[in-house]
PDB file of C-alpha atoms in Angstrom:
ATOM      1  CA  MET C   1      -1.107  -6.351  -3.006  1.00  0.00           C
ATOM      2  CA  ARG C   2      -3.289  -3.575  -3.909  1.00  0.00           C
ATOM      3  CA  ILE C   3      -3.705  -2.635  -0.804  1.00  0.00           C
ATOM      4  CA  ALA C   4      -2.966  -1.248  -0.175  1.00  0.00           C
ATOM      5  CA  HIS C   5      -1.386   1.395   0.609  1.00  0.00           C
ATOM      6  CA  ALA C   6      -2.797   2.668   2.314  1.00  0.00           C
ATOM      7  CA  PHE C   7      -3.640   2.649   5.261  1.00  0.00           C
ATOM      8  CA  LEU C   8      -0.732   4.143   6.723  1.00  0.00           C
ATOM      9  CA  PHE C   9      -1.710   7.049   8.714  1.00  0.00           C
ATOM     10  CA  SER C  10       0.181   5.877  11.640  1.00  0.00           C
ATOM     11  CA  ALA C  11       1.989   8.793  12.752  1.00  0.00           C
ATOM     12  CA  LEU C  12      -0.536  11.202  13.698  1.00  0.00           C
ATOM     13  CA  LEU C  13      -1.536   8.291  15.723  1.00  0.00           C
ATOM     14  CA  THR C  14       0.402   9.845  18.385  1.00  0.00           C
ATOM     15  CA  GLY C  15       0.062  12.980  20.308  1.00  0.00           C
ATOM     16  CA  ALA C  16       3.782  13.271  20.470  1.00  0.00           C
ATOM     17  CA  VAL C  17       5.794  15.856  18.583  1.00  0.00           C
ATOM     18  CA  VAL C  18       8.901  14.867  16.699  1.00  0.00           C
ATOM     19  CA  ALA C  19      10.215  18.132  15.388  1.00  0.00           C
ATOM     20  CA  GLN C  20      13.121  17.040  13.269  1.00  0.00           C
ATOM     21  CA  GLN C  21      14.350  19.370  10.570  1.00  0.00           C
ATOM     22  CA  ALA C  22      13.740  17.975   7.107  1.00  0.00           C
ATOM     23  CA  PRO C  23      16.851  17.399   4.982  1.00  0.00           C
ATOM     24  CA  ASN C  24      17.940  20.160   2.610  1.00  0.00           C
ATOM     25  CA  GLY C  25      15.195  22.487   3.756  1.00  0.00           C
ATOM     26  CA  ALA C  26      12.385  20.310   2.345  1.00  0.00           C
ATOM     27  CA  PRO C  27       8.855  21.464   3.262  1.00  0.00           C
ATOM     28  CA  GLY C  28       7.998  18.176   4.989  1.00  0.00           C
ATOM     29  CA  SER C  29       9.279  17.049   8.382  1.00  0.00           C
ATOM     30  CA  LYS C  30       8.658  14.480  11.111  1.00  0.00           C
ATOM     31  CA  ASN C  31       6.417  16.847  13.022  1.00  0.00           C
ATOM     32  CA  VAL C  32       2.987  15.444  13.767  1.00  0.00           C
ATOM     33  CA  THR C  33       1.677  18.881  14.701  1.00  0.00           C
ATOM     34  CA  ALA C  34       1.849  19.688  10.976  1.00  0.00           C
ATOM     35  CA  ILE C  35      -1.009  17.267  10.404  1.00  0.00           C
ATOM     36  CA  THR C  36      -4.447  18.846  10.270  1.00  0.00           C
ATOM     37  CA  GLY C  37      -7.780  17.060  10.352  1.00  0.00           C
ATOM     38  CA  GLY C  38      -9.940  16.300   7.378  1.00  0.00           C
ATOM     39  CA  THR C  39      -9.967  14.125   4.298  1.00  0.00           C
ATOM     40  CA  TYR C  40      -6.824  13.750   2.216  1.00  0.00           C
ATOM     41  CA  THR C  41      -6.578  12.379  -1.319  1.00  0.00           C
ATOM     42  CA  ALA C  42      -3.932   9.840  -2.310  1.00  0.00           C
ATOM     43  CA  ASP C  43      -1.073  11.349  -4.294  1.00  0.00           C
ATOM     44  CA  ALA C  44      -1.105   8.822  -7.127  1.00  0.00           C
ATOM     45  CA  GLY C  45       2.308   9.859  -8.409  1.00  0.00           C
ATOM     46  CA  HIS C  46       4.029   9.259  -5.073  1.00  0.00           C
ATOM     47  CA  THR C  47       2.184   6.271  -3.630  1.00  0.00           C
ATOM     48  CA  LEU C  48       3.676   2.846  -4.328  1.00  0.00           C
ATOM     49  CA  VAL C  49       2.914  -0.728  -3.305  1.00  0.00           C
ATOM     50  CA  GLU C  50       5.926  -3.025  -3.581  1.00  0.00           C
ATOM     51  CA  TRP C  51       5.292  -6.776  -3.528  1.00  0.00           C
ATOM     52  CA  THR C  52       8.016  -9.371  -3.038  1.00  0.00           C
ATOM     53  CA  VAL C  53       7.986 -13.147  -3.480  1.00  0.00           C
ATOM     54  CA  ASP C  54      10.643 -15.789  -2.929  1.00  0.00           C
ATOM     55  CA  HIS C  55      11.878 -17.094  -6.303  1.00  0.00           C
ATOM     56  CA  LEU C  56      12.885 -20.772  -6.149  1.00  0.00           C
ATOM     57  CA  GLY C  57      14.705 -20.185  -2.871  1.00  0.00           C
ATOM     58  CA  PHE C  58      17.506 -18.427  -4.760  1.00  0.00           C
ATOM     59  CA  SER C  59      16.462 -14.795  -4.501  1.00  0.00           C
ATOM     60  CA  PRO C  60      13.607 -12.426  -3.708  1.00  0.00           C
ATOM     61  CA  TYR C  61      11.804 -10.849  -6.648  1.00  0.00           C
ATOM     62  CA  PHE C  62       9.737  -7.703  -6.431  1.00  0.00           C
ATOM     63  CA  GLY C  63       7.385  -5.629  -8.542  1.00  0.00           C
ATOM     64  CA  LEU C  64       5.324  -2.498  -8.088  1.00  0.00           C
ATOM     65  CA  PHE C  65       1.822  -1.119  -8.239  1.00  0.00           C
ATOM     66  CA  GLY C  66       1.434   2.628  -8.697  1.00  0.00           C
ATOM     67  CA  ASN C  67      -1.240   5.169  -9.584  1.00  0.00           C
ATOM     68  CA  VAL C  68      -3.021   4.403  -6.326  1.00  0.00           C
ATOM     69  CA  THR C  69      -6.174   6.440  -5.702  1.00  0.00           C
ATOM     70  CA  GLY C  70      -8.360   6.904  -2.660  1.00  0.00           C
ATOM     71  CA  THR C  71      -8.792   8.856   0.548  1.00  0.00           C
ATOM     72  CA  LEU C  72      -7.447   9.110   4.074  1.00  0.00           C
ATOM     73  CA  THR C  73      -9.498  10.746   6.823  1.00  0.00           C
ATOM     74  CA  LEU C  74      -7.621  11.984   9.881  1.00  0.00           C
ATOM     75  CA  ASP C  75      -8.514  13.538  13.214  1.00  0.00           C
ATOM     76  CA  PRO C  76      -5.364  14.505  15.162  1.00  0.00           C
ATOM     77  CA  LYS C  77      -7.402  14.570  18.374  1.00  0.00           C
ATOM     78  CA  ASN C  78      -8.639  11.025  17.793  1.00  0.00           C
ATOM     79  CA  PRO C  79      -6.055   9.085  15.744  1.00  0.00           C
ATOM     80  CA  ALA C  80      -7.855   5.783  16.289  1.00  0.00           C
ATOM     81  CA  ALA C  81     -10.727   7.154  14.206  1.00  0.00           C
ATOM     82  CA  ALA C  82      -8.542   7.394  11.083  1.00  0.00           C
ATOM     83  CA  LYS C  83      -9.925   5.738   7.962  1.00  0.00           C
ATOM     84  CA  VAL C  84      -8.321   4.794   4.677  1.00  0.00           C
ATOM     85  CA  ASP C  85      -9.902   3.585   1.450  1.00  0.00           C
ATOM     86  CA  VAL C  86      -7.550   3.050  -1.473  1.00  0.00           C
ATOM     87  CA  THR C  87      -7.748   1.427  -4.887  1.00  0.00           C
ATOM     88  CA  ILE C  88      -4.808  -0.127  -6.741  1.00  0.00           C
ATOM     89  CA  PRO C  89      -4.879  -0.656 -10.528  1.00  0.00           C
ATOM     90  CA  VAL C  90      -3.707  -4.268 -10.745  1.00  0.00           C
ATOM     91  CA  ALA C  91      -3.693  -4.119 -14.549  1.00  0.00           C
ATOM     92  CA  GLU C  92      -0.829  -1.606 -14.369  1.00  0.00           C
ATOM     93  CA  VAL C  93       1.528  -3.934 -12.479  1.00  0.00           C
ATOM     94  CA  THR C  94       5.199  -3.235 -13.215  1.00  0.00           C
ATOM     95  CA  THR C  95       8.234  -5.539 -13.066  1.00  0.00           C
ATOM     96  CA  ALA C  96      11.774  -5.447 -14.448  1.00  0.00           C
ATOM     97  CA  SER C  97      10.903  -8.291 -16.837  1.00  0.00           C
ATOM     98  CA  ALA C  98       8.687  -7.555 -19.816  1.00  0.00           C
ATOM     99  CA  GLY C  99       7.958 -11.272 -20.118  1.00  0.00           C
ATOM    100  CA  LEU C 100       6.850 -11.596 -16.506  1.00  0.00           C
ATOM    101  CA  THR C 101       4.739  -8.452 -16.660  1.00  0.00           C
ATOM    102  CA  LYS C 102       2.975  -9.870 -19.709  1.00  0.00           C
ATOM    103  CA  HIS C 103       2.474 -13.209 -17.948  1.00  0.00           C
ATOM    104  CA  LEU C 104       0.906 -11.565 -14.897  1.00  0.00           C
ATOM    105  CA  VAL C 105      -1.926 -10.206 -17.057  1.00  0.00           C
ATOM    106  CA  LYS C 106      -2.024 -13.061 -19.570  1.00  0.00           C
ATOM    107  CA  PRO C 107      -5.578 -14.129 -20.525  1.00  0.00           C
ATOM    108  CA  ALA C 108      -6.753 -17.474 -19.211  1.00  0.00           C
ATOM    109  CA  GLU C 109      -6.719 -20.350 -21.651  1.00  0.00           C
ATOM    110  CA  ALA C 110     -10.071 -21.767 -22.659  1.00  0.00           C
ATOM    111  CA  GLY C 111     -11.654 -23.623 -19.771  1.00  0.00           C
ATOM    112  CA  LYS C 112      -8.815 -22.801 -17.385  1.00  0.00           C
ATOM    113  CA  GLN C 113      -8.118 -20.269 -14.649  1.00  0.00           C
ATOM    114  CA  ALA C 114      -5.613 -17.497 -15.376  1.00  0.00           C
ATOM    115  CA  ASP C 115      -2.120 -18.125 -14.013  1.00  0.00           C
ATOM    116  CA  PHE C 116      -2.067 -14.814 -12.166  1.00  0.00           C
ATOM    117  CA  PHE C 117      -4.371 -11.807 -12.621  1.00  0.00           C
ATOM    118  CA  GLY C 118      -5.625 -12.541 -16.112  1.00  0.00           C
ATOM    119  CA  ALA C 119      -6.562 -10.053 -18.793  1.00  0.00           C
ATOM    120  CA  ALA C 120      -8.067  -6.717 -17.701  1.00  0.00           C
ATOM    121  CA  PRO C 121      -8.064  -7.537 -13.965  1.00  0.00           C
ATOM    122  CA  ALA C 122     -10.280  -5.514 -11.668  1.00  0.00           C
ATOM    123  CA  PRO C 123      -8.519  -3.015  -9.393  1.00  0.00           C
ATOM    124  CA  ALA C 124      -7.731  -4.137  -5.860  1.00  0.00           C
ATOM    125  CA  ARG C 125      -9.151  -2.216  -2.913  1.00  0.00           C
ATOM    126  CA  PHE C 126      -8.163  -1.865   0.731  1.00  0.00           C
ATOM    127  CA  VAL C 127     -10.625  -0.425   3.254  1.00  0.00           C
ATOM    128  CA  SER C 128      -9.576  -0.016   6.870  1.00  0.00           C
ATOM    129  CA  THR C 129     -11.783  -1.341   9.659  1.00  0.00           C
ATOM    130  CA  ARG C 130      -9.671  -0.536  12.732  1.00  0.00           C
ATOM    131  CA  VAL C 131      -6.633   1.563  13.628  1.00  0.00           C
ATOM    132  CA  ALA C 132      -4.644   0.893  16.793  1.00  0.00           C
ATOM    133  CA  PRO C 133      -2.196   3.766  17.480  1.00  0.00           C
ATOM    134  CA  ASN C 134       1.093   3.108  19.236  1.00  0.00           C
ATOM    135  CA  GLY C 135       3.264   6.177  19.454  1.00  0.00           C
ATOM    136  CA  GLU C 136       4.271   7.178  15.941  1.00  0.00           C
ATOM    137  CA  ASN C 137       3.198   3.796  14.629  1.00  0.00           C
ATOM    138  CA  ALA C 138      -0.129   2.085  14.157  1.00  0.00           C
ATOM    139  CA  ARG C 139      -1.570  -1.309  13.388  1.00  0.00           C
ATOM    140  CA  VAL C 140      -4.071  -0.909  10.591  1.00  0.00           C
ATOM    141  CA  GLU C 141      -6.616  -3.655  10.074  1.00  0.00           C
ATOM    142  CA  GLY C 142      -8.818  -3.771   7.013  1.00  0.00           C
ATOM    143  CA  ASN C 143     -10.305  -5.757   4.167  1.00  0.00           C
ATOM    144  CA  LEU C 144      -8.428  -6.306   0.936  1.00  0.00           C
ATOM    145  CA  THR C 145     -10.369  -7.206  -2.190  1.00  0.00           C
ATOM    146  CA  LEU C 146      -8.133  -8.767  -4.831  1.00  0.00           C
ATOM    147  CA  ASN C 147      -8.939 -11.066  -7.743  1.00  0.00           C
ATOM    148  CA  GLY C 148     -12.600 -11.130  -6.697  1.00  0.00           C
ATOM    149  CA  VAL C 149     -11.817 -12.272  -3.139  1.00  0.00           C
ATOM    150  CA  THR C 150     -12.089 -10.191   0.036  1.00  0.00           C
ATOM    151  CA  ARG C 151      -9.992 -11.111   3.069  1.00  0.00           C
ATOM    152  CA  PRO C 152      -8.749  -9.324   6.207  1.00  0.00           C
ATOM    153  CA  VAL C 153      -5.244  -7.875   6.067  1.00  0.00           C
ATOM    154  CA  THR C 154      -3.176  -6.154   8.761  1.00  0.00           C
ATOM    155  CA  LEU C 155      -0.562  -3.489   8.042  1.00  0.00           C
ATOM    156  CA  ASP C 156       2.092  -2.039  10.347  1.00  0.00           C
ATOM    157  CA  ALA C 157       2.258   1.663   9.539  1.00  0.00           C
ATOM    158  CA  SER C 158       4.636   4.477  10.501  1.00  0.00           C
ATOM    159  CA  PHE C 159       4.438   8.227  10.126  1.00  0.00           C
ATOM    160  CA  TYR C 160       7.038   9.582   7.685  1.00  0.00           C
ATOM    161  CA  GLY C 161       6.426  13.301   7.344  1.00  0.00           C
ATOM    162  CA  ALA C 162       3.986  16.172   6.983  1.00  0.00           C
ATOM    163  CA  GLY C 163       3.961  19.790   5.867  1.00  0.00           C
ATOM    164  CA  LYS C 164       2.715  22.270   3.322  1.00  0.00           C
ATOM    165  CA  MET C 165       4.036  22.553  -0.189  1.00  0.00           C
ATOM    166  CA  PRO C 166       5.354  25.961  -1.338  1.00  0.00           C
ATOM    167  CA  ALA C 167       2.813  28.137  -3.131  1.00  0.00           C
ATOM    168  CA  GLN C 168       4.634  27.669  -6.446  1.00  0.00           C
ATOM    169  CA  MET C 169       4.131  23.902  -6.054  1.00  0.00           C
ATOM    170  CA  GLY C 170       0.417  24.115  -5.328  1.00  0.00           C
ATOM    171  CA  GLY C 171       0.475  24.948  -1.621  1.00  0.00           C
ATOM    172  CA  LYS C 172      -1.289  21.744  -0.592  1.00  0.00           C
ATOM    173  CA  GLU C 173      -0.932  20.101   2.796  1.00  0.00           C
ATOM    174  CA  ASN C 174       0.816  16.741   2.568  1.00  0.00           C
ATOM    175  CA  VAL C 175       1.220  13.779   4.883  1.00  0.00           C
ATOM    176  CA  GLY C 176       3.150  10.579   4.234  1.00  0.00           C
ATOM    177  CA  PHE C 177       3.434   7.114   5.747  1.00  0.00           C
ATOM    178  CA  THR C 178       5.180   3.818   5.188  1.00  0.00           C
ATOM    179  CA  ALA C 179       3.656   0.445   5.912  1.00  0.00           C
ATOM    180  CA  SER C 180       4.415  -3.248   5.651  1.00  0.00           C
ATOM    181  CA  GLY C 181       2.456  -6.469   5.736  1.00  0.00           C
ATOM    182  CA  ALA C 182       2.028  -9.817   4.019  1.00  0.00           C
ATOM    183  CA  ILE C 183      -0.647 -11.873   2.321  1.00  0.00           C
ATOM    184  CA  ARG C 184      -0.892 -15.416   0.970  1.00  0.00           C
ATOM    185  CA  ARG C 185      -1.752 -15.234  -2.697  1.00  0.00           C
ATOM    186  CA  SER C 186      -3.394 -18.654  -2.648  1.00  0.00           C
ATOM    187  CA  GLU C 187      -6.094 -17.133  -0.429  1.00  0.00           C
ATOM    188  CA  PHE C 188      -6.922 -14.851  -3.356  1.00  0.00           C
ATOM    189  CA  ASN C 189      -7.012 -17.728  -5.860  1.00  0.00           C
ATOM    190  CA  ILE C 190      -3.578 -16.932  -7.304  1.00  0.00           C
ATOM    191  CA  GLY C 191      -1.796 -20.230  -6.881  1.00  0.00           C
ATOM    192  CA  TYR C 192       0.400 -20.524  -9.972  1.00  0.00           C
ATOM    193  CA  GLY C 193       3.945 -21.751  -9.277  1.00  0.00           C
ATOM    194  CA  ILE C 194       3.505 -22.483  -5.561  1.00  0.00           C
ATOM    195  CA  PRO C 195       5.746 -23.592  -3.834  1.00  0.00           C
ATOM    196  CA  MET C 196       8.530 -22.874  -6.346  1.00  0.00           C
ATOM    197  CA  VAL C 197       7.464 -19.251  -6.130  1.00  0.00           C
ATOM    198  CA  SER C 198       6.336 -18.462  -2.605  1.00  0.00           C
ATOM    199  CA  ASP C 199       2.729 -18.334  -1.522  1.00  0.00           C
ATOM    200  CA  GLU C 200       3.607 -15.511   0.865  1.00  0.00           C
ATOM    201  CA  VAL C 201       3.757 -12.065  -0.709  1.00  0.00           C
ATOM    202  CA  LYS C 202       5.473  -9.410   1.367  1.00  0.00           C
ATOM    203  CA  LEU C 203       4.126  -5.888   1.001  1.00  0.00           C
ATOM    204  CA  LYS C 204       6.036  -2.655   1.443  1.00  0.00           C
ATOM    205  CA  ILE C 205       4.040   0.536   1.003  1.00  0.00           C
ATOM    206  CA  THR C 206       4.945   4.182   0.560  1.00  0.00           C
ATOM    207  CA  ALA C 207       1.834   6.344   0.814  1.00  0.00           C
ATOM    208  CA  ALA C 208       1.466  10.071   0.253  1.00  0.00           C
ATOM    209  CA  PHE C 209      -1.760  12.023   0.757  1.00  0.00           C
ATOM    210  CA  GLN C 210      -2.631  15.676   0.224  1.00  0.00           C
ATOM    211  CA  LYS C 211      -5.454  18.148   0.557  1.00  0.00           C
TER     212      LYS C 211
END
């Protein structure tokens, strides 16, 4: 889940130029030449990790992680060398149900394992190990640490946009990506409710970075 996010530098992963005009004159556009090398910092206010599970076979149910922190290092001349390292505050999980949100971080009962994350869960972390560019997309492999367990996770990432903010908005360079993937929560020792609530957790990530 925490993942991360991350990890989504896919677009520069191409040498191609997609010079599409941004809607309504926005400063960002699908132009990979707007990406410059260096280390970017995650924009915590605009980076989201959406997780979705199957609920009883009747409907999908999703929640969000926000306030993601971390870094993304890019080299437009060598997109395969990109690196991402992001941290997701699991304790700040958000859902549309106050009861479910409370349950996700409910303390474990004496002598038992917590149903989900438990009280004061440690942040999750995703660290990339390999990036395979493919046009404006990329396959991002890495290690996800969640609930005290570290396992490999693969994300399919796509470039979304890049550009420089106006001076009155800070003037920082920005780059954004989307990504998707899936994990099995049982592999991270989160097995409550399986199979009534799916083991598979689908991930949908919106990641923004700036420098």
